[in-house]
PDB file of C-alpha atoms in Angstrom:
ATOM      1  CA  UNK A   1       0.000   0.000   0.000  1.00  0.00           C
ATOM      2  CA  UNK A   2       1.068   3.575  -0.479  1.00  0.00           C
ATOM      3  CA  UNK A   3       1.784   6.363   1.970  1.00  0.00           C
ATOM      4  CA  UNK A   4      -1.461   7.769   3.302  1.00  0.00           C
ATOM      5  CA  UNK A   5      -4.075   5.109   2.675  1.00  0.00           C
ATOM      6  CA  UNK A   6      -7.539   5.799   4.018  1.00  0.00           C
ATOM      7  CA  UNK A   7     -10.255   3.375   4.831  1.00  0.00           C
ATOM      8  CA  UNK A   8     -13.024   2.882   4.264  1.00  0.00           C
ATOM      9  CA  UNK A   9     -13.076   4.087   0.671  1.00  0.00           C
ATOM     10  CA  UNK A  10     -16.703   5.061   1.106  1.00  0.00           C
ATOM     11  CA  UNK A  11     -18.902   5.572   4.129  1.00  0.00           C
ATOM     12  CA  UNK A  12     -22.632   6.195   4.211  1.00  0.00           C
ATOM     13  CA  UNK A  13     -24.344   7.262   7.443  1.00  0.00           C
ATOM     14  CA  UNK A  14     -27.405   9.095   8.713  1.00  0.00           C
ATOM     15  CA  UNK A  15     -27.369  12.610  10.096  1.00  0.00           C
ATOM     16  CA  UNK A  16     -26.540  12.637  13.770  1.00  0.00           C
ATOM     17  CA  UNK A  17     -24.352   9.543  13.596  1.00  0.00           C
ATOM     18  CA  UNK A  18     -20.608   9.590  14.073  1.00  0.00           C
ATOM     19  CA  UNK A  19     -18.251   8.962  11.176  1.00  0.00           C
ATOM     20  CA  UNK A  20     -14.816   7.435  11.643  1.00  0.00           C
ATOM     21  CA  UNK A  21     -12.193   7.377   8.936  1.00  0.00           C
ATOM     22  CA  UNK A  22      -8.780   5.795   9.215  1.00  0.00           C
ATOM     23  CA  UNK A  23      -5.451   6.498   7.600  1.00  0.00           C
ATOM     24  CA  UNK A  24      -2.279   4.448   7.498  1.00  0.00           C
ATOM     25  CA  UNK A  25       1.147   5.516   6.347  1.00  0.00           C
ATOM     26  CA  UNK A  26       4.594   4.032   5.934  1.00  0.00           C
ATOM     27  CA  UNK A  27       7.382   6.515   6.607  1.00  0.00           C
ATOM     28  CA  UNK A  28       8.317   8.622   9.619  1.00  0.00           C
ATOM     29  CA  UNK A  29       6.402  11.859   9.661  1.00  0.00           C
ATOM     30  CA  UNK A  30       6.538  15.377  11.088  1.00  0.00           C
ATOM     31  CA  UNK A  31       2.797  15.721  11.064  1.00  0.00           C
ATOM     32  CA  UNK A  32      -0.392  14.388   9.564  1.00  0.00           C
ATOM     33  CA  UNK A  33      -3.085  16.645   8.185  1.00  0.00           C
ATOM     34  CA  UNK A  34      -6.712  15.995   7.289  1.00  0.00           C
ATOM     35  CA  UNK A  35      -8.444  17.781   4.428  1.00  0.00           C
ATOM     36  CA  UNK A  36     -11.978  17.891   3.097  1.00  0.00           C
ATOM     37  CA  UNK A  37     -12.900  18.207  -0.549  1.00  0.00           C
ATOM     38  CA  UNK A  38     -16.381  18.798  -1.800  1.00  0.00           C
ATOM     39  CA  UNK A  39     -17.036  17.352  -5.226  1.00  0.00           C
ATOM     40  CA  UNK A  40     -14.873  19.089  -7.827  1.00  0.00           C
ATOM     41  CA  UNK A  41     -13.803  21.782  -5.422  1.00  0.00           C
ATOM     42  CA  UNK A  42     -10.666  22.763  -3.548  1.00  0.00           C
ATOM     43  CA  UNK A  43      -9.103  21.239  -0.469  1.00  0.00           C
ATOM     44  CA  UNK A  44     -10.105  22.639   2.883  1.00  0.00           C
ATOM     45  CA  UNK A  45      -7.664  22.149   5.739  1.00  0.00           C
ATOM     46  CA  UNK A  46      -9.360  20.582   8.758  1.00  0.00           C
ATOM     47  CA  UNK A  47      -6.748  19.750  11.331  1.00  0.00           C
ATOM     48  CA  UNK A  48      -3.046  19.066  11.790  1.00  0.00           C
ATOM     49  CA  UNK A  49      -1.613  16.701  14.363  1.00  0.00           C
ATOM     50  CA  UNK A  50       2.096  16.634  15.047  1.00  0.00           C
ATOM     51  CA  UNK A  51       4.100  13.454  15.489  1.00  0.00           C
ATOM     52  CA  UNK A  52       4.492  14.068  19.221  1.00  0.00           C
ATOM     53  CA  UNK A  53       0.754  14.484  19.737  1.00  0.00           C
ATOM     54  CA  UNK A  54      -1.682  11.633  20.295  1.00  0.00           C
ATOM     55  CA  UNK A  55      -5.038  13.336  20.075  1.00  0.00           C
ATOM     56  CA  UNK A  56      -6.424  16.641  18.943  1.00  0.00           C
ATOM     57  CA  UNK A  57      -9.879  18.175  18.888  1.00  0.00           C
ATOM     58  CA  UNK A  58     -11.420  20.903  16.781  1.00  0.00           C
ATOM     59  CA  UNK A  59     -15.148  21.444  17.122  1.00  0.00           C
ATOM     60  CA  UNK A  60     -16.858  18.196  16.092  1.00  0.00           C
ATOM     61  CA  UNK A  61     -13.575  16.740  14.842  1.00  0.00           C
ATOM     62  CA  UNK A  62     -11.339  14.447  16.816  1.00  0.00           C
ATOM     63  CA  UNK A  63      -8.081  13.178  15.398  1.00  0.00           C
ATOM     64  CA  UNK A  64      -5.840  10.534  16.885  1.00  0.00           C
ATOM     65  CA  UNK A  65      -2.350   9.563  15.883  1.00  0.00           C
ATOM     66  CA  UNK A  66      -0.530   6.347  16.728  1.00  0.00           C
ATOM     67  CA  UNK A  67       3.015   6.620  15.436  1.00  0.00           C
ATOM     68  CA  UNK A  68       3.874   3.097  16.578  1.00  0.00           C
ATOM     69  CA  UNK A  69       1.180   1.729  14.271  1.00  0.00           C
ATOM     70  CA  UNK A  70       1.648   4.490  11.718  1.00  0.00           C
ATOM     71  CA  UNK A  71      -2.035   5.220  11.694  1.00  0.00           C
ATOM     72  CA  UNK A  72      -4.481   8.031  12.338  1.00  0.00           C
ATOM     73  CA  UNK A  73      -8.213   8.326  12.658  1.00  0.00           C
ATOM     74  CA  UNK A  74     -10.620  11.174  12.050  1.00  0.00           C
ATOM     75  CA  UNK A  75     -13.874  11.145  13.952  1.00  0.00           C
ATOM     76  CA  UNK A  76     -16.691  13.473  13.002  1.00  0.00           C
ATOM     77  CA  UNK A  77     -19.328  13.536  15.707  1.00  0.00           C
ATOM     78  CA  UNK A  78     -23.016  14.332  15.219  1.00  0.00           C
ATOM     79  CA  UNK A  79     -22.622  14.405  11.451  1.00  0.00           C
ATOM     80  CA  UNK A  80     -24.628  16.728   9.237  1.00  0.00           C
ATOM     81  CA  UNK A  81     -25.627  16.525   5.591  1.00  0.00           C
ATOM     82  CA  UNK A  82     -23.154  19.358   4.957  1.00  0.00           C
ATOM     83  CA  UNK A  83     -20.328  17.048   6.032  1.00  0.00           C
ATOM     84  CA  UNK A  84     -20.842  15.082   2.819  1.00  0.00           C
ATOM     85  CA  UNK A  85     -17.469  15.260   1.062  1.00  0.00           C
ATOM     86  CA  UNK A  86     -14.259  13.359   0.449  1.00  0.00           C
ATOM     87  CA  UNK A  87     -11.789  13.323   3.299  1.00  0.00           C
ATOM     88  CA  UNK A  88      -8.058  12.937   2.763  1.00  0.00           C
ATOM     89  CA  UNK A  89      -5.176  12.417   5.095  1.00  0.00           C
ATOM     90  CA  UNK A  90      -1.824  13.846   4.076  1.00  0.00           C
ATOM     91  CA  UNK A  91       1.508  13.197   5.689  1.00  0.00           C
ATOM     92  CA  UNK A  92       4.540  15.423   5.874  1.00  0.00           C
ATOM     93  CA  UNK A  93       7.740  13.397   5.940  1.00  0.00           C
ATOM     94  CA  UNK A  94      10.235  13.919   8.701  1.00  0.00           C
ATOM     95  CA  UNK A  95      13.114  14.124   6.264  1.00  0.00           C
ATOM     96  CA  UNK A  96      13.548  16.634   3.495  1.00  0.00           C
ATOM     97  CA  UNK A  97      11.108  19.441   2.829  1.00  0.00           C
ATOM     98  CA  UNK A  98       7.509  19.799   3.866  1.00  0.00           C
ATOM     99  CA  UNK A  99       5.748  18.252   0.900  1.00  0.00           C
ATOM    100  CA  UNK A 100       2.516  16.407   1.553  1.00  0.00           C
ATOM    101  CA  UNK A 101       1.707  12.899   0.438  1.00  0.00           C
ATOM    102  CA  UNK A 102      -2.016  12.326   0.105  1.00  0.00           C
ATOM    103  CA  UNK A 103      -4.074   9.200   0.397  1.00  0.00           C
ATOM    104  CA  UNK A 104      -6.899   8.258  -1.928  1.00  0.00           C
ATOM    105  CA  UNK A 105      -9.528   9.520   0.445  1.00  0.00           C
ATOM    106  CA  UNK A 106     -12.773   8.412   2.006  1.00  0.00           C
ATOM    107  CA  UNK A 107     -16.036   9.507   0.405  1.00  0.00           C
ATOM    108  CA  UNK A 108     -18.490  10.316   3.175  1.00  0.00           C
ATOM    109  CA  UNK A 109     -22.196  10.535   2.437  1.00  0.00           C
ATOM    110  CA  UNK A 110     -24.414  11.837   5.213  1.00  0.00           C
ATOM    111  CA  UNK A 111     -28.100  11.374   4.518  1.00  0.00           C
ATOM    112  CA  UNK A 112     -30.715  13.624   6.133  1.00  0.00           C
TER     113      UNK A 112
ATOM    114  CA  UNK B   1      -9.319  35.295   6.704  1.00  0.00           C
ATOM    115  CA  UNK B   2      -6.351  35.162   4.287  1.00  0.00           C
ATOM    116  CA  UNK B   3      -6.693  32.658   1.485  1.00  0.00           C
ATOM    117  CA  UNK B   4      -4.827  31.319  -1.514  1.00  0.00           C
ATOM    118  CA  UNK B   5      -6.333  32.390  -4.811  1.00  0.00           C
ATOM    119  CA  UNK B   6      -5.873  30.862  -8.248  1.00  0.00           C
ATOM    120  CA  UNK B   7      -6.660  31.979 -11.773  1.00  0.00           C
ATOM    121  CA  UNK B   8      -8.173  30.957 -14.045  1.00  0.00           C
ATOM    122  CA  UNK B   9     -10.682  28.590 -12.478  1.00  0.00           C
ATOM    123  CA  UNK B  10     -10.914  26.636 -15.727  1.00  0.00           C
ATOM    124  CA  UNK B  11      -8.499  26.585 -18.661  1.00  0.00           C
ATOM    125  CA  UNK B  12      -9.082  24.749 -21.906  1.00  0.00           C
ATOM    126  CA  UNK B  13      -6.135  24.400 -24.238  1.00  0.00           C
ATOM    127  CA  UNK B  14      -5.078  22.387 -27.251  1.00  0.00           C
ATOM    128  CA  UNK B  15      -2.394  19.759 -27.065  1.00  0.00           C
ATOM    129  CA  UNK B  16       1.040  21.258 -27.603  1.00  0.00           C
ATOM    130  CA  UNK B  17       0.092  24.698 -26.365  1.00  0.00           C
ATOM    131  CA  UNK B  18       1.725  26.451 -23.446  1.00  0.00           C
ATOM    132  CA  UNK B  19      -0.319  27.298 -20.369  1.00  0.00           C
ATOM    133  CA  UNK B  20       0.426  29.393 -17.329  1.00  0.00           C
ATOM    134  CA  UNK B  21      -1.504  28.822 -14.144  1.00  0.00           C
ATOM    135  CA  UNK B  22      -1.440  31.618 -11.612  1.00  0.00           C
ATOM    136  CA  UNK B  23      -1.603  31.641  -7.864  1.00  0.00           C
ATOM    137  CA  UNK B  24      -1.459  34.262  -5.164  1.00  0.00           C
ATOM    138  CA  UNK B  25      -0.290  32.589  -1.955  1.00  0.00           C
ATOM    139  CA  UNK B  26      -1.080  33.884   1.511  1.00  0.00           C
ATOM    140  CA  UNK B  27       1.044  36.976   1.880  1.00  0.00           C
ATOM    141  CA  UNK B  28       3.221  36.106   4.876  1.00  0.00           C
ATOM    142  CA  UNK B  29       3.874  32.508   3.870  1.00  0.00           C
ATOM    143  CA  UNK B  30       7.319  31.325   2.901  1.00  0.00           C
ATOM    144  CA  UNK B  31       6.770  27.987   1.167  1.00  0.00           C
ATOM    145  CA  UNK B  32       4.771  27.544  -2.003  1.00  0.00           C
ATOM    146  CA  UNK B  33       3.607  24.365  -3.691  1.00  0.00           C
ATOM    147  CA  UNK B  34       1.874  22.994  -6.724  1.00  0.00           C
ATOM    148  CA  UNK B  35      -0.126  19.776  -6.609  1.00  0.00           C
ATOM    149  CA  UNK B  36      -2.376  18.176  -9.164  1.00  0.00           C
ATOM    150  CA  UNK B  37      -5.344  15.841  -9.036  1.00  0.00           C
ATOM    151  CA  UNK B  38      -6.335  13.842 -12.069  1.00  0.00           C
ATOM    152  CA  UNK B  39     -10.072  13.211 -12.066  1.00  0.00           C
ATOM    153  CA  UNK B  40     -10.971  10.455  -9.645  1.00  0.00           C
ATOM    154  CA  UNK B  41      -7.419  10.061  -8.388  1.00  0.00           C
ATOM    155  CA  UNK B  42      -5.503  11.291  -5.394  1.00  0.00           C
ATOM    156  CA  UNK B  43      -3.742  14.589  -5.016  1.00  0.00           C
ATOM    157  CA  UNK B  44      -0.116  14.387  -6.170  1.00  0.00           C
ATOM    158  CA  UNK B  45       2.766  16.657  -5.260  1.00  0.00           C
ATOM    159  CA  UNK B  46       4.502  18.434  -8.133  1.00  0.00           C
ATOM    160  CA  UNK B  47       6.928  20.977  -6.729  1.00  0.00           C
ATOM    161  CA  UNK B  48       7.784  23.097  -3.721  1.00  0.00           C
ATOM    162  CA  UNK B  49       9.413  26.509  -3.839  1.00  0.00           C
ATOM    163  CA  UNK B  50      11.250  28.429  -1.174  1.00  0.00           C
ATOM    164  CA  UNK B  51      13.537  31.431  -1.179  1.00  0.00           C
ATOM    165  CA  UNK B  52      13.077  31.894  -4.923  1.00  0.00           C
ATOM    166  CA  UNK B  53      14.129  28.431  -5.905  1.00  0.00           C
ATOM    167  CA  UNK B  54      12.737  24.938  -6.226  1.00  0.00           C
ATOM    168  CA  UNK B  55      13.277  23.038  -2.987  1.00  0.00           C
ATOM    169  CA  UNK B  56      11.818  19.721  -4.085  1.00  0.00           C
ATOM    170  CA  UNK B  57      10.103  18.272  -7.120  1.00  0.00           C
ATOM    171  CA  UNK B  58       8.437  14.995  -7.977  1.00  0.00           C
ATOM    172  CA  UNK B  59       8.972  12.718 -10.947  1.00  0.00           C
ATOM    173  CA  UNK B  60       5.912  14.277 -12.568  1.00  0.00           C
ATOM    174  CA  UNK B  61       7.624  17.663 -12.660  1.00  0.00           C
ATOM    175  CA  UNK B  62       9.729  17.122 -15.774  1.00  0.00           C
ATOM    176  CA  UNK B  63      11.316  19.591 -18.187  1.00  0.00           C
ATOM    177  CA  UNK B  64       7.901  20.584 -19.515  1.00  0.00           C
ATOM    178  CA  UNK B  65       7.061  22.198 -16.195  1.00  0.00           C
ATOM    179  CA  UNK B  66       8.496  25.317 -14.623  1.00  0.00           C
ATOM    180  CA  UNK B  67       7.596  27.589 -11.734  1.00  0.00           C
ATOM    181  CA  UNK B  68       8.271  31.209 -11.111  1.00  0.00           C
ATOM    182  CA  UNK B  69       7.627  33.879  -8.553  1.00  0.00           C
ATOM    183  CA  UNK B  70       7.824  36.914 -10.837  1.00  0.00           C
ATOM    184  CA  UNK B  71       6.991  39.434  -8.131  1.00  0.00           C
ATOM    185  CA  UNK B  72       6.242  39.544  -4.419  1.00  0.00           C
ATOM    186  CA  UNK B  73       2.773  38.102  -4.708  1.00  0.00           C
ATOM    187  CA  UNK B  74       2.298  35.773  -7.674  1.00  0.00           C
ATOM    188  CA  UNK B  75       3.446  32.178  -8.047  1.00  0.00           C
ATOM    189  CA  UNK B  76       3.049  30.590 -11.462  1.00  0.00           C
ATOM    190  CA  UNK B  77       3.177  27.115 -12.966  1.00  0.00           C
ATOM    191  CA  UNK B  78       3.999  26.884 -16.659  1.00  0.00           C
ATOM    192  CA  UNK B  79       3.497  23.837 -18.820  1.00  0.00           C
ATOM    193  CA  UNK B  80       5.413  24.373 -22.052  1.00  0.00           C
ATOM    194  CA  UNK B  81       3.779  21.888 -24.373  1.00  0.00           C
ATOM    195  CA  UNK B  82       0.641  20.393 -22.908  1.00  0.00           C
ATOM    196  CA  UNK B  83      -0.297  16.767 -23.343  1.00  0.00           C
ATOM    197  CA  UNK B  84      -3.671  15.103 -22.992  1.00  0.00           C
ATOM    198  CA  UNK B  85      -2.510  13.499 -19.741  1.00  0.00           C
ATOM    199  CA  UNK B  86      -1.858  16.927 -18.225  1.00  0.00           C
ATOM    200  CA  UNK B  87      -5.619  17.348 -17.889  1.00  0.00           C
ATOM    201  CA  UNK B  88      -6.203  17.647 -14.172  1.00  0.00           C
ATOM    202  CA  UNK B  89      -7.080  20.001 -11.358  1.00  0.00           C
ATOM    203  CA  UNK B  90      -4.003  21.957 -10.339  1.00  0.00           C
ATOM    204  CA  UNK B  91      -3.811  23.213  -6.781  1.00  0.00           C
ATOM    205  CA  UNK B  92      -1.502  25.844  -5.418  1.00  0.00           C
ATOM    206  CA  UNK B  93      -0.724  25.805  -1.696  1.00  0.00           C
ATOM    207  CA  UNK B  94       1.294  27.873   0.709  1.00  0.00           C
ATOM    208  CA  UNK B  95       2.516  27.450   4.238  1.00  0.00           C
ATOM    209  CA  UNK B  96       4.324  29.431   6.859  1.00  0.00           C
ATOM    210  CA  UNK B  97       7.127  26.973   7.502  1.00  0.00           C
ATOM    211  CA  UNK B  98      10.373  28.370   8.729  1.00  0.00           C
ATOM    212  CA  UNK B  99      13.202  26.261   7.389  1.00  0.00           C
ATOM    213  CA  UNK B 100      14.338  23.657   9.859  1.00  0.00           C
ATOM    214  CA  UNK B 101      11.673  24.489  12.411  1.00  0.00           C
ATOM    215  CA  UNK B 102       8.244  23.143  13.221  1.00  0.00           C
ATOM    216  CA  UNK B 103       5.798  22.663  10.419  1.00  0.00           C
ATOM    217  CA  UNK B 104       2.598  24.464   9.632  1.00  0.00           C
ATOM    218  CA  UNK B 105      -0.605  23.743   7.821  1.00  0.00           C
ATOM    219  CA  UNK B 106      -0.634  23.974   4.052  1.00  0.00           C
ATOM    220  CA  UNK B 107      -3.479  26.081   2.759  1.00  0.00           C
ATOM    221  CA  UNK B 108      -4.779  25.244  -0.680  1.00  0.00           C
ATOM    222  CA  UNK B 109      -6.314  27.408  -3.336  1.00  0.00           C
ATOM    223  CA  UNK B 110      -9.567  26.460  -5.074  1.00  0.00           C
ATOM    224  CA  UNK B 111      -7.718  24.968  -8.017  1.00  0.00           C
ATOM    225  CA  UNK B 112      -7.521  25.465 -11.777  1.00  0.00           C
ATOM    226  CA  UNK B 113      -9.176  22.802 -13.861  1.00  0.00           C
ATOM    227  CA  UNK B 114      -6.976  22.282 -16.927  1.00  0.00           C
ATOM    228  CA  UNK B 115      -8.517  20.517 -19.884  1.00  0.00           C
ATOM    229  CA  UNK B 116      -6.214  19.588 -22.752  1.00  0.00           C
ATOM    230  CA  UNK B 117      -7.984  18.669 -25.996  1.00  0.00           C
TER     231      UNK B 117
END
């Protein structure tokens, strides 16, 4: 698998439910970032978690990072129809410059 | 809130033509990037730019591509002779990294959809 692989590929839930998306990566990282992309639109930065952090919250978002397992999860609580989008994790390597390597993303569909 | 802007939003060009995609990064940022996303695929890194020179580039960024920061605000990506496979959404991003220090979020522009016919 490649750096920054999300699962599931697609997730369909009802409004009010929680959505959990996972990301795995291979190399050592400085940080891991989550982005949202509405269909055909730009990337919106959601949250950044550094390699020395284990958990971070921002509003209805909760991100965890387990560097020993090289994995991260994004939890969206009390989902809304407006959360419908693709969600990508992106890792910044710990060596070299701060380029991001993206995963293929999880398509989240939240039904009213 | 400051944001990255890109022009045009959509560019249609014929194969073999040159295109220039423009970006205005967030004004106090130091690092600038171009990424692309072919329809239905993941976002791929092309090039990063710092202190008026390329700091890193991917295998995709071959001799047909070039970047420039012609003034204090614009950051451009030029494709000299476009190919059909260059059709993609091109994203510009900027970040406030200070070299060698802790990292910052990369903020992306809305993208330019390039269609090569």
